[in-house]
């Protein structure tokens, strides 16, 4: 009886190890696929001006909206905008299924006119996509790295970061429509009031961009960086 019990325990251990090994393998495989996809896209970007880059990226994916870089990080990706906020959660720039997904603008947004444009990306465990937003949770890094750049065919948009925070998923920092400047000012006060670090450089007359990703401090936590358009 004891021998049978030991055999069962051994079998359970083998199965558990096998499942864990498979999960690790698939995770690493997904990381590799994502690295290959976006490395190839960056190679395509090499030595192209904004106009030619926009044409080339749009020929690959008509949902292309621009290229995003965040100072001091490896955030260097094409941005897309789909018909909803679901598709690009698990599809790459080539529209193939990939758990790492894409960096994408909220489907409700117009980058050039909205007061608050939301950009989403996964917090990948290998520090890709929006994984390095984590760096801004340290005061020194926040103080030394201030700028986000978005380029498209027509313009280079430069933003200065004014806040980083950890928020519940229902906090409301993804609000896009505001009744008036007072309403937008209250929104800014709300996010600044709960932020980890801030710079007192923003007002209700500014346009801002919000980078949003998952965080793990508590259930359904989100990390968000807020930056105002400066040129």
Coordinates of C-alpha atoms in Angstrom, one line a residue:
X1 CA 0.0 0.0 0.0
X2 CA 2.8 2.3 0.9
X3 CA 4.5 1.6 -2.4
X4 CA 1.3 2.4 -4.3
X5 CA 1.0 5.7 -2.4
X6 CA 4.6 6.6 -3.2
X7 CA 4.1 5.8 -6.9
X8 CA 1.0 8.0 -7.0
X9 CA 2.9 10.9 -5.3
X10 CA 5.8 10.4 -7.7
X11 CA 3.4 10.5 -10.7
X12 CA 1.7 13.7 -9.4
X13 CA 5.1 15.3 -9.0
X14 CA 6.2 14.3 -12.6
X15 CA 2.9 15.7 -14.0
X16 CA 3.3 18.9 -12.1
X17 CA 6.9 19.4 -13.2
X18 CA 5.9 18.6 -16.8
X19 CA 3.1 21.2 -16.7
X20 CA 5.3 23.8 -15.1
X21 CA 8.0 23.1 -17.7
X22 CA 5.5 23.4 -20.5
X23 CA 4.3 26.8 -19.2
X24 CA 7.8 28.1 -18.9
X25 CA 8.6 26.9 -22.4
X26 CA 5.5 28.5 -24.0
X27 CA 6.2 31.8 -22.1
X28 CA 9.8 32.0 -23.3
X29 CA 8.6 31.0 -26.8
X30 CA 6.1 33.9 -26.7
X31 CA 8.8 36.3 -25.6
X32 CA 11.1 35.2 -28.4
X33 CA 8.3 35.6 -31.0
X34 CA 7.6 39.1 -29.8
X35 CA 11.3 40.1 -29.8
X36 CA 11.6 38.8 -33.3
X37 CA 8.5 40.7 -34.6
X38 CA 9.5 44.0 -33.1
X39 CA 13.2 43.7 -33.8
X40 CA 12.3 43.1 -37.5
X41 CA 10.0 46.2 -37.5
X42 CA 12.8 48.3 -35.9
X43 CA 15.2 47.2 -38.6
X44 CA 12.7 48.3 -41.2
X45 CA 12.6 51.7 -39.5
X46 CA 16.3 52.2 -39.8
X47 CA 17.4 55.2 -41.9
X48 CA 13.8 56.2 -42.8
X49 CA 12.5 59.7 -42.4
X50 CA 9.1 60.1 -40.8
X51 CA 7.2 60.3 -44.0
X52 CA 8.7 57.2 -45.6
X53 CA 8.4 55.4 -42.2
X54 CA 4.7 56.2 -42.0
X55 CA 4.1 54.9 -45.5
X56 CA 6.0 51.7 -44.9
X57 CA 4.3 51.0 -41.6
X58 CA 0.9 51.8 -43.0
X59 CA 1.5 49.4 -45.9
X60 CA 2.1 46.7 -43.4
X61 CA -0.8 47.7 -41.1
X62 CA -3.3 50.4 -42.0
X63 CA -4.0 50.8 -38.2
X64 CA -0.5 52.3 -37.8
X65 CA -0.7 55.7 -36.0
X66 CA 2.9 56.6 -35.2
X67 CA 6.0 55.6 -33.4
X68 CA 6.5 56.0 -29.6
X69 CA 9.8 56.4 -27.7
X70 CA 10.1 57.0 -23.9
X71 CA 13.3 58.5 -22.7
X72 CA 15.5 56.2 -20.6
X73 CA 13.6 53.0 -21.5
X74 CA 13.5 50.4 -24.2
X75 CA 10.0 51.6 -25.1
X76 CA 10.5 52.0 -28.9
X77 CA 7.5 50.7 -30.8
X78 CA 5.0 51.3 -33.5
X79 CA 1.6 52.3 -32.3
X80 CA -1.7 51.1 -33.7
X81 CA -5.3 52.0 -33.2
X82 CA -8.0 49.4 -33.7
X83 CA -11.8 49.4 -33.8
X84 CA -11.9 48.4 -30.1
X85 CA -9.5 48.0 -27.1
X86 CA -9.5 44.2 -27.3
X87 CA -7.9 43.1 -30.6
X88 CA -4.4 44.4 -30.0
X89 CA -4.2 43.1 -26.5
X90 CA -3.2 39.8 -28.1
X91 CA -2.3 40.6 -31.7
X92 CA 1.1 41.9 -32.9
X93 CA 1.7 44.7 -35.4
X94 CA 1.3 42.2 -38.2
X95 CA -2.2 41.3 -36.8
X96 CA -1.0 37.8 -35.9
X97 CA -2.0 36.3 -32.5
X98 CA 0.7 37.0 -29.9
X99 CA 0.1 37.3 -26.1
X100 CA 2.5 40.3 -25.9
X101 CA 0.1 42.2 -28.2
X102 CA 0.9 45.7 -29.5
X103 CA 1.2 49.2 -28.2
X104 CA -2.1 50.8 -29.1
X105 CA -4.1 54.0 -28.7
X106 CA -7.6 53.9 -27.2
X107 CA -10.0 53.4 -30.1
X108 CA -12.0 56.4 -28.9
X109 CA -9.1 58.8 -29.2
X110 CA -8.0 61.4 -31.7
X111 CA -4.3 62.1 -30.9
X112 CA -4.3 65.6 -32.4
X113 CA -7.4 67.0 -30.8
X114 CA -8.3 65.1 -27.5
X115 CA -7.4 66.5 -24.1
X116 CA -6.3 63.1 -22.9
X117 CA -5.0 60.4 -25.3
X118 CA -4.6 56.9 -23.8
X119 CA -1.9 54.5 -25.0
X120 CA -2.0 50.9 -23.7
X121 CA 0.7 48.2 -23.5
X122 CA 1.3 45.0 -21.6
X123 CA 3.6 44.9 -18.6
X124 CA 5.8 42.0 -19.8
X125 CA 7.8 40.1 -17.3
X126 CA 10.9 40.4 -19.5
X127 CA 10.7 44.2 -19.4
X128 CA 9.4 44.6 -23.0
X129 CA 6.4 46.5 -24.2
X130 CA 5.4 48.8 -21.3
X131 CA 7.3 46.7 -18.7
X132 CA 9.9 49.5 -18.1
X133 CA 7.2 51.9 -17.0
X134 CA 8.3 50.4 -13.6
X135 CA 11.5 52.4 -13.7
X136 CA 9.5 55.6 -13.2
X137 CA 8.4 54.4 -9.7
X138 CA 11.9 55.3 -8.4
X139 CA 12.3 59.0 -7.6
X140 CA 15.8 59.4 -9.2
X141 CA 14.6 57.8 -12.5
X142 CA 11.5 60.0 -12.6
X143 CA 13.6 63.1 -12.0
X144 CA 16.1 62.3 -14.7
X145 CA 13.9 61.0 -17.5
X146 CA 11.2 63.4 -18.6
X147 CA 10.3 63.0 -22.3
X148 CA 8.0 60.9 -24.5
X149 CA 8.2 61.4 -28.3
X150 CA 5.6 60.3 -30.8
X151 CA 6.3 60.6 -34.5
X152 CA 4.0 60.2 -37.5
X153 CA 4.0 61.3 -41.1
X154 CA 3.1 64.9 -40.4
X155 CA 4.7 65.8 -37.1
X156 CA 6.9 64.9 -34.1
X157 CA 5.0 65.3 -30.8
X158 CA 7.1 65.9 -27.7
X159 CA 5.6 65.4 -24.3
X160 CA 7.0 66.1 -20.8
X161 CA 6.1 63.7 -18.1
X162 CA 4.4 65.3 -15.1
X163 CA 3.2 62.3 -13.1
X164 CA 3.5 58.6 -12.4
X165 CA 1.0 56.7 -10.3
X166 CA -0.4 53.3 -9.3
X167 CA -4.2 53.3 -9.5
X168 CA -7.2 50.9 -9.3
X169 CA -8.4 49.9 -12.7
X170 CA -11.6 51.8 -12.1
X171 CA -9.9 55.0 -11.0
X172 CA -11.0 56.9 -14.1
X173 CA -7.6 58.1 -15.5
X174 CA -8.7 56.9 -18.9
X175 CA -11.3 59.5 -19.2
X176 CA -11.3 61.2 -22.6
X177 CA -14.3 63.5 -22.8
X178 CA -14.5 66.6 -20.5
X179 CA -17.4 69.0 -20.2
X180 CA -15.1 72.1 -20.0
X181 CA -11.7 73.3 -18.8
X182 CA -12.9 73.1 -15.1
X183 CA -13.9 69.5 -15.6
X184 CA -10.4 68.7 -17.0
X185 CA -8.8 70.6 -14.2
X186 CA -10.6 68.5 -11.6
X187 CA -9.4 65.4 -13.5
X188 CA -5.8 66.6 -13.4
X189 CA -6.1 67.4 -9.7
X190 CA -7.5 63.9 -9.1
X191 CA -4.6 62.0 -10.8
X192 CA -2.0 64.3 -9.4
X193 CA -3.4 63.9 -5.9
X194 CA -2.9 60.1 -6.0
X195 CA 0.4 60.0 -7.9
X196 CA 3.7 58.7 -6.6
X197 CA 5.7 61.6 -8.1
X198 CA 4.7 64.8 -9.9
X199 CA 6.0 67.9 -11.6
X200 CA 3.8 71.0 -11.3
X201 CA 3.9 71.9 -15.0
X202 CA 0.4 71.0 -16.3
X203 CA -2.8 73.0 -16.6
X204 CA -6.3 72.5 -18.0
X205 CA -5.2 74.3 -21.2
X206 CA -2.7 71.5 -22.0
X207 CA -3.2 68.3 -24.1
X208 CA -1.9 65.2 -22.3
X209 CA -1.0 61.6 -23.1
X210 CA -1.4 58.7 -20.7
X211 CA 0.6 55.5 -20.9
X212 CA -1.3 52.7 -19.1
X213 CA -0.2 49.2 -18.2
X214 CA -1.0 46.5 -15.6
X215 CA 0.7 46.6 -12.2
X216 CA 1.0 44.1 -9.3
X217 CA 0.9 46.0 -6.1
X218 CA -2.7 44.9 -5.5
X219 CA -5.6 43.3 -7.4
X220 CA -6.4 45.0 -10.7
X221 CA -3.7 47.6 -10.2
X222 CA -2.6 49.8 -13.0
X223 CA 0.5 51.9 -13.5
X224 CA 0.1 55.1 -15.5
X225 CA 2.5 57.8 -16.7
X226 CA 1.0 61.2 -17.6
X227 CA 2.8 63.7 -19.9
X228 CA 1.8 67.1 -21.4
X229 CA 2.4 68.1 -25.0
X230 CA 5.1 70.7 -25.2
X231 CA 5.6 70.9 -29.0

